Each structure stands twice: as structure tokens, then as C-alpha cells.
Amino acid sequence: MTTTTSSVHAPAVRRLTAKGEATRARIVEAASALVFAHGVTRTGVEDVQREAGVSASQLYHYFGDKQTLMRAVIAHQTTAVLAAQQPELDALDTFEALERWRDRLVALQRSRHCVGGCPIGSIAAEIADDDPEARADLVAGFEQWEAPLRSGLTTMRERGLLADDADPDRLALALLAALQGGLLLTQTRRTTVPLETALDAVIELIRGYAA
């Protein structure tokens, strides 16, 4: 199974000055923090204005409506989520590397006291059914996350660490699905045990393909 990987792009914006870029970035960062803490529905435009320290006219100068702003938040959160997993995420080419990545994810949740869940997944739960454009951005974001998992597993198979019948596409998807489910239960139960259990189960499955 071959999966095409897309990049998440915020809606195109006109060329901005350095000051304009900084203002726009401040708005997106403020909106991202509010959405992570309170969700899309409970984050109003006025809340973002207040948090970013901008006027309504400034906010609407960069984002025509809340939907456009939320798409920029998705792009921002995707970049942040992937960056938080580095350098492990881009080097998943041994069993030990998979374990290090797993440990980083667990440590991240512990540092957040298991609050918030997945910044991308929580947005998906709220708006994927109602906003086709945002859903497409979310799909692309998850594909960006899945791609390095697939790449690392493919490298392991090419090096002979995994048997020829190991399917990197399906195993990468299983890892991502386990991660999302584990994050949700970790958020709900306020313990990293669900995340640890879910990831350990799939990593053990992958070890079953050891050549």
C-alpha cells in the first residue's frame, strides 16, 4: 500500500512586511495556544484578539474569518507536533530508535501532566466532520506524521532488520493509530499508561517481523 504524503499549508496570504509577518505569527501562536487549552468551539475571535494584543481590524486583515484562522492553526500545530518529536522522529531505523521515540512521546505527556491530548487530533475531533477544507489539512498533517514512521520502517526492511513480508505502510499506520488512541486515553485518565501500552503493543508487533 502506497500513501501519498502532502504538506499542510495555511491559506495563501499576500506578501507581508517583516512587521506584518510578526503580527500574523503572533495571532496564529495565540490562537493555537487557546485552541489547545479550550478547543476550537470555545475559542472566539475576541479571545484571540485579546491574547495576541491586536485589534479586530488587524486580525481580519490577516484572516478573513475564523475558518481561515483555524486552518493556519492546523498548519502551526502540525509543525510544532513534528518538531517536538525530533530528532527521534526522523531516525526511526532501528528497534532501539523506535523505543527512544516512544520514550520521548511518553515524556512529553508527563511534562504536560497528561493534559490536552494531541494538538492535531483534538482539532480533528471538533471540526473534521463540518469543514472539508480543514479536514483536508488535517489529513495532510497526519500524513506528514506518518511519513517518517513509514520511512524508518522501510529502511529497517531494506537493511534486513525486518522480514520481507513486513509492510511499512500498514505498520506505520498502526503506530500512528495506536499513538492517537493512546493520547486520547492518556488525556482522559490522566496517566501515561494507555499511551505506553498502545505504543508497546505495536512495537512488539513490529519486533515480530524481525528478520
mmCIF file of C-alpha atoms in Angstrom:
data_model
loop_
_atom_site.group_PDB
_atom_site.id
_atom_site.type_symbol
_atom_site.label_atom_id
_atom_site.label_comp_id
_atom_site.label_asym_id
_atom_site.label_seq_id
_atom_site.Cartn_x
_atom_site.Cartn_y
_atom_site.Cartn_z
ATOM 1 C CA MET A 1 0.000 0.000 0.000
ATOM 2 C CA THR A 2 1.481 3.334 -1.012
ATOM 3 C CA THR A 3 0.457 6.533 0.701
ATOM 4 C CA THR A 4 0.993 9.924 -0.841
ATOM 5 C CA THR A 5 2.306 12.459 1.611
ATOM 6 C CA SER A 6 1.081 16.031 1.428
ATOM 7 C CA SER A 7 2.198 19.104 3.287
ATOM 8 C CA VAL A 8 -0.146 21.182 5.377
ATOM 9 C CA HIS A 9 -0.380 24.691 4.028
ATOM 10 C CA ALA A 10 -2.164 27.564 5.682
ATOM 11 C CA PRO A 11 -4.319 29.529 3.232
ATOM 12 C CA ALA A 12 -2.200 31.665 0.947
ATOM 13 C CA VAL A 13 -1.549 35.189 2.191
ATOM 14 C CA ARG A 14 -0.364 38.260 0.342
ATOM 15 C CA ARG A 15 3.249 39.312 0.695
ATOM 16 C CA LEU A 16 3.812 40.839 4.114
ATOM 17 C CA THR A 17 6.374 43.144 5.619
ATOM 18 C CA ALA A 18 8.583 41.841 8.414
ATOM 19 C CA LYS A 19 6.304 43.600 10.903
ATOM 20 C CA GLY A 20 3.247 42.102 9.221
ATOM 21 C CA GLU A 21 4.759 38.616 9.338
ATOM 22 C CA ALA A 22 5.486 39.043 13.040
ATOM 23 C CA THR A 23 1.932 40.216 13.744
ATOM 24 C CA ARG A 24 0.417 37.362 11.772
ATOM 25 C CA ALA A 25 2.648 34.835 13.555
ATOM 26 C CA ARG A 26 1.663 36.292 16.929
ATOM 27 C CA ILE A 27 -2.025 35.874 16.061
ATOM 28 C CA VAL A 28 -1.525 32.257 14.971
ATOM 29 C CA GLU A 29 0.511 31.414 18.069
ATOM 30 C CA ALA A 30 -2.125 32.976 20.326
ATOM 31 C CA ALA A 31 -4.935 31.144 18.546
ATOM 32 C CA SER A 32 -3.026 27.856 18.709
ATOM 33 C CA ALA A 33 -2.474 28.168 22.457
ATOM 34 C CA LEU A 34 -6.136 28.992 23.062
ATOM 35 C CA VAL A 35 -7.398 26.163 20.866
ATOM 36 C CA PHE A 36 -5.105 23.683 22.607
ATOM 37 C CA ALA A 37 -6.328 24.838 26.011
ATOM 38 C CA HIS A 38 -10.028 25.351 25.273
ATOM 39 C CA GLY A 39 -10.859 23.818 21.895
ATOM 40 C CA VAL A 40 -11.999 25.343 18.616
ATOM 41 C CA THR A 41 -15.608 25.964 19.625
ATOM 42 C CA ARG A 42 -14.771 27.735 22.871
ATOM 43 C CA THR A 43 -12.087 29.906 21.290
ATOM 44 C CA GLY A 44 -13.669 33.097 19.982
ATOM 45 C CA VAL A 45 -12.137 35.660 17.680
ATOM 46 C CA GLU A 46 -12.319 38.181 20.517
ATOM 47 C CA ASP A 47 -10.302 35.808 22.706
ATOM 48 C CA VAL A 48 -7.587 35.622 20.065
ATOM 49 C CA GLN A 49 -7.540 39.410 19.704
ATOM 50 C CA ARG A 50 -7.073 39.823 23.437
ATOM 51 C CA GLU A 51 -4.394 37.116 23.715
ATOM 52 C CA ALA A 52 -2.441 38.414 20.700
ATOM 53 C CA GLY A 53 -2.867 42.068 21.626
ATOM 54 C CA VAL A 54 -4.343 43.049 18.261
ATOM 55 C CA SER A 55 -7.460 44.878 17.145
ATOM 56 C CA ALA A 56 -10.330 43.323 15.222
ATOM 57 C CA SER A 57 -9.264 45.149 12.078
ATOM 58 C CA GLN A 58 -5.725 43.796 12.417
ATOM 59 C CA LEU A 59 -6.941 40.218 12.866
ATOM 60 C CA TYR A 60 -9.314 40.380 9.917
ATOM 61 C CA HIS A 61 -6.585 41.986 7.829
ATOM 62 C CA TYR A 62 -4.672 38.703 8.012
ATOM 63 C CA PHE A 63 -7.553 36.254 8.377
ATOM 64 C CA GLY A 64 -10.873 36.882 6.725
ATOM 65 C CA ASP A 65 -12.780 34.639 9.103
ATOM 66 C CA LYS A 66 -12.358 32.145 11.917
ATOM 67 C CA GLN A 67 -12.251 29.213 9.484
ATOM 68 C CA THR A 68 -9.194 30.666 7.748
ATOM 69 C CA LEU A 69 -7.536 31.283 11.103
ATOM 70 C CA MET A 70 -8.196 27.694 12.199
ATOM 71 C CA ARG A 71 -6.555 26.381 9.042
ATOM 72 C CA ALA A 72 -3.476 28.419 9.935
ATOM 73 C CA VAL A 73 -3.639 26.920 13.440
ATOM 74 C CA ILE A 74 -3.659 23.403 11.959
ATOM 75 C CA ALA A 75 -0.525 24.187 9.951
ATOM 76 C CA HIS A 76 1.154 25.707 13.001
ATOM 77 C CA GLN A 77 0.263 22.800 15.277
ATOM 78 C CA THR A 78 1.393 20.227 12.726
ATOM 79 C CA THR A 79 4.810 21.861 12.518
ATOM 80 C CA ALA A 80 5.050 22.095 16.309
ATOM 81 C CA VAL A 81 3.961 18.496 16.927
ATOM 82 C CA LEU A 82 6.526 17.102 14.494
ATOM 83 C CA ALA A 83 9.301 19.360 15.792
ATOM 84 C CA ALA A 84 8.643 18.207 19.372
ATOM 85 C CA GLN A 85 9.486 14.628 18.342
ATOM 86 C CA GLN A 86 12.858 15.450 16.841
ATOM 87 C CA PRO A 87 15.482 14.180 16.384
ATOM 88 C CA GLU A 88 13.959 10.758 17.099
ATOM 89 C CA LEU A 89 11.129 11.029 14.563
ATOM 90 C CA ASP A 90 13.458 11.337 11.586
ATOM 91 C CA ALA A 91 15.704 8.449 12.651
ATOM 92 C CA LEU A 92 13.352 5.530 13.287
ATOM 93 C CA ASP A 93 15.552 2.970 11.550
ATOM 94 C CA THR A 94 16.279 0.521 14.400
ATOM 95 C CA PHE A 95 14.270 -1.114 17.161
ATOM 96 C CA GLU A 96 16.215 0.960 19.674
ATOM 97 C CA ALA A 97 15.251 4.127 17.790
ATOM 98 C CA LEU A 98 11.587 3.173 17.970
ATOM 99 C CA GLU A 99 11.929 2.762 21.724
ATOM 100 C CA ARG A 100 13.622 6.163 22.057
ATOM 101 C CA TRP A 101 10.801 7.778 20.079
ATOM 102 C CA ARG A 102 8.255 6.041 22.286
ATOM 103 C CA ASP A 103 10.035 7.294 25.395
ATOM 104 C CA ARG A 104 10.069 10.870 24.071
ATOM 105 C CA LEU A 105 6.306 10.774 23.451
ATOM 106 C CA VAL A 106 5.653 9.474 26.957
ATOM 107 C CA ALA A 107 7.970 12.095 28.469
ATOM 108 C CA LEU A 108 6.162 14.856 26.569
ATOM 109 C CA GLN A 109 2.838 13.781 28.036
ATOM 110 C CA ARG A 110 4.282 13.597 31.528
ATOM 111 C CA SER A 111 5.672 17.116 31.158
ATOM 112 C CA ARG A 112 2.150 18.287 30.281
ATOM 113 C CA HIS A 113 0.616 16.309 33.158
ATOM 114 C CA CYS A 114 -1.353 14.355 30.534
ATOM 115 C CA VAL A 115 -3.432 17.439 29.695
ATOM 116 C CA GLY A 116 -4.515 18.440 26.192
ATOM 117 C CA GLY A 117 -4.090 15.237 24.233
ATOM 118 C CA CYS A 118 -2.911 15.560 20.645
ATOM 119 C CA PRO A 119 -2.961 19.162 19.346
ATOM 120 C CA ILE A 120 -3.914 17.903 15.876
ATOM 121 C CA GLY A 121 -6.249 15.117 16.924
ATOM 122 C CA SER A 122 -8.241 17.362 19.258
ATOM 123 C CA ILE A 123 -8.921 19.779 16.397
ATOM 124 C CA ALA A 124 -9.919 16.888 14.135
ATOM 125 C CA ALA A 125 -12.433 15.662 16.699
ATOM 126 C CA GLU A 126 -14.157 19.052 16.650
ATOM 127 C CA ILE A 127 -14.229 20.143 13.024
ATOM 128 C CA ALA A 128 -13.335 17.287 10.662
ATOM 129 C CA ASP A 129 -16.997 16.449 10.006
ATOM 130 C CA ASP A 130 -18.094 20.021 9.309
ATOM 131 C CA ASP A 131 -15.217 21.724 7.474
ATOM 132 C CA PRO A 132 -13.981 19.898 4.349
ATOM 133 C CA GLU A 133 -11.027 22.239 3.827
ATOM 134 C CA ALA A 134 -9.871 21.895 7.416
ATOM 135 C CA ARG A 135 -10.345 18.127 7.183
ATOM 136 C CA ALA A 136 -8.076 18.043 4.126
ATOM 137 C CA ASP A 137 -5.451 19.990 6.083
ATOM 138 C CA LEU A 138 -5.770 17.535 8.966
ATOM 139 C CA VAL A 139 -5.393 14.558 6.628
ATOM 140 C CA ALA A 140 -2.242 16.144 5.227
ATOM 141 C CA GLY A 141 -0.961 16.797 8.740
ATOM 142 C CA PHE A 142 -1.394 13.182 9.786
ATOM 143 C CA GLU A 143 0.274 12.070 6.543
ATOM 144 C CA GLN A 144 3.274 14.250 7.400
ATOM 145 C CA TRP A 145 3.417 12.483 10.755
ATOM 146 C CA GLU A 146 3.048 9.033 9.233
ATOM 147 C CA ALA A 147 5.710 9.585 6.546
ATOM 148 C CA PRO A 148 8.805 9.406 8.812
ATOM 149 C CA LEU A 149 7.351 6.344 10.541
ATOM 150 C CA ARG A 150 6.972 4.650 7.168
ATOM 151 C CA SER A 151 10.402 5.805 6.026
ATOM 152 C CA GLY A 152 12.123 4.417 9.114
ATOM 153 C CA LEU A 153 10.362 1.057 8.845
ATOM 154 C CA THR A 154 11.169 0.870 5.139
ATOM 155 C CA THR A 155 14.835 1.474 5.943
ATOM 156 C CA MET A 156 14.731 -1.283 8.560
ATOM 157 C CA ARG A 157 13.341 -3.712 5.994
ATOM 158 C CA GLU A 158 15.919 -2.680 3.394
ATOM 159 C CA ARG A 159 18.727 -3.234 5.926
ATOM 160 C CA GLY A 160 17.423 -6.678 6.756
ATOM 161 C CA LEU A 161 16.226 -5.789 10.256
ATOM 162 C CA LEU A 162 12.653 -6.607 9.225
ATOM 163 C CA ALA A 163 11.498 -9.560 7.154
ATOM 164 C CA ASP A 164 10.486 -9.037 3.540
ATOM 165 C CA ASP A 165 6.813 -9.603 4.373
ATOM 166 C CA ALA A 166 6.756 -6.650 6.813
ATOM 167 C CA ASP A 167 4.525 -3.916 5.362
ATOM 168 C CA PRO A 168 5.920 -0.468 6.362
ATOM 169 C CA ASP A 169 2.712 1.270 5.249
ATOM 170 C CA ARG A 170 0.435 -0.797 7.466
ATOM 171 C CA LEU A 171 2.860 -0.837 10.391
ATOM 172 C CA ALA A 172 3.340 2.944 10.230
ATOM 173 C CA LEU A 173 -0.423 3.430 10.186
ATOM 174 C CA ALA A 174 -0.766 1.059 13.143
ATOM 175 C CA LEU A 175 1.800 3.103 15.082
ATOM 176 C CA LEU A 176 0.011 6.363 14.355
ATOM 177 C CA ALA A 177 -3.406 4.905 15.199
ATOM 178 C CA ALA A 178 -2.068 3.472 18.473
ATOM 179 C CA LEU A 179 -0.490 6.813 19.272
ATOM 180 C CA GLN A 180 -3.734 8.721 18.702
ATOM 181 C CA GLY A 181 -5.788 6.302 20.765
ATOM 182 C CA GLY A 182 -3.162 6.248 23.476
ATOM 183 C CA LEU A 183 -3.071 10.045 23.641
ATOM 184 C CA LEU A 184 -6.847 10.255 23.965
ATOM 185 C CA LEU A 185 -6.985 7.752 26.830
ATOM 186 C CA THR A 186 -3.940 9.331 28.467
ATOM 187 C CA GLN A 187 -5.708 12.696 28.386
ATOM 188 C CA THR A 188 -8.907 11.198 29.784
ATOM 189 C CA ARG A 189 -7.330 9.064 32.515
ATOM 190 C CA ARG A 190 -4.508 11.499 33.349
ATOM 191 C CA THR A 191 -1.900 8.758 33.206
ATOM 192 C CA THR A 192 0.578 7.766 30.509
ATOM 193 C CA VAL A 193 -0.189 4.065 30.946
ATOM 194 C CA PRO A 194 -2.597 3.925 27.957
ATOM 195 C CA LEU A 195 -0.046 5.612 25.678
ATOM 196 C CA GLU A 196 2.758 3.347 26.860
ATOM 197 C CA THR A 197 0.597 0.244 26.445
ATOM 198 C CA ALA A 198 -0.612 1.158 22.954
ATOM 199 C CA LEU A 199 2.839 2.003 21.611
ATOM 200 C CA ASP A 200 4.471 -1.007 23.280
ATOM 201 C CA ALA A 201 1.895 -3.311 21.688
ATOM 202 C CA VAL A 202 2.607 -2.068 18.163
ATOM 203 C CA ILE A 203 6.377 -2.008 18.669
ATOM 204 C CA GLU A 204 6.109 -5.614 19.865
ATOM 205 C CA LEU A 205 4.130 -6.384 16.716
ATOM 206 C CA ILE A 206 6.933 -4.836 14.644
ATOM 207 C CA ARG A 207 9.525 -6.888 16.539
ATOM 208 C CA GLY A 208 7.585 -9.962 15.428
ATOM 209 C CA TYR A 209 8.791 -9.178 11.895
ATOM 210 C CA ALA A 210 12.447 -9.163 12.908
ATOM 211 C CA ALA A 211 14.471 -10.968 10.256
#
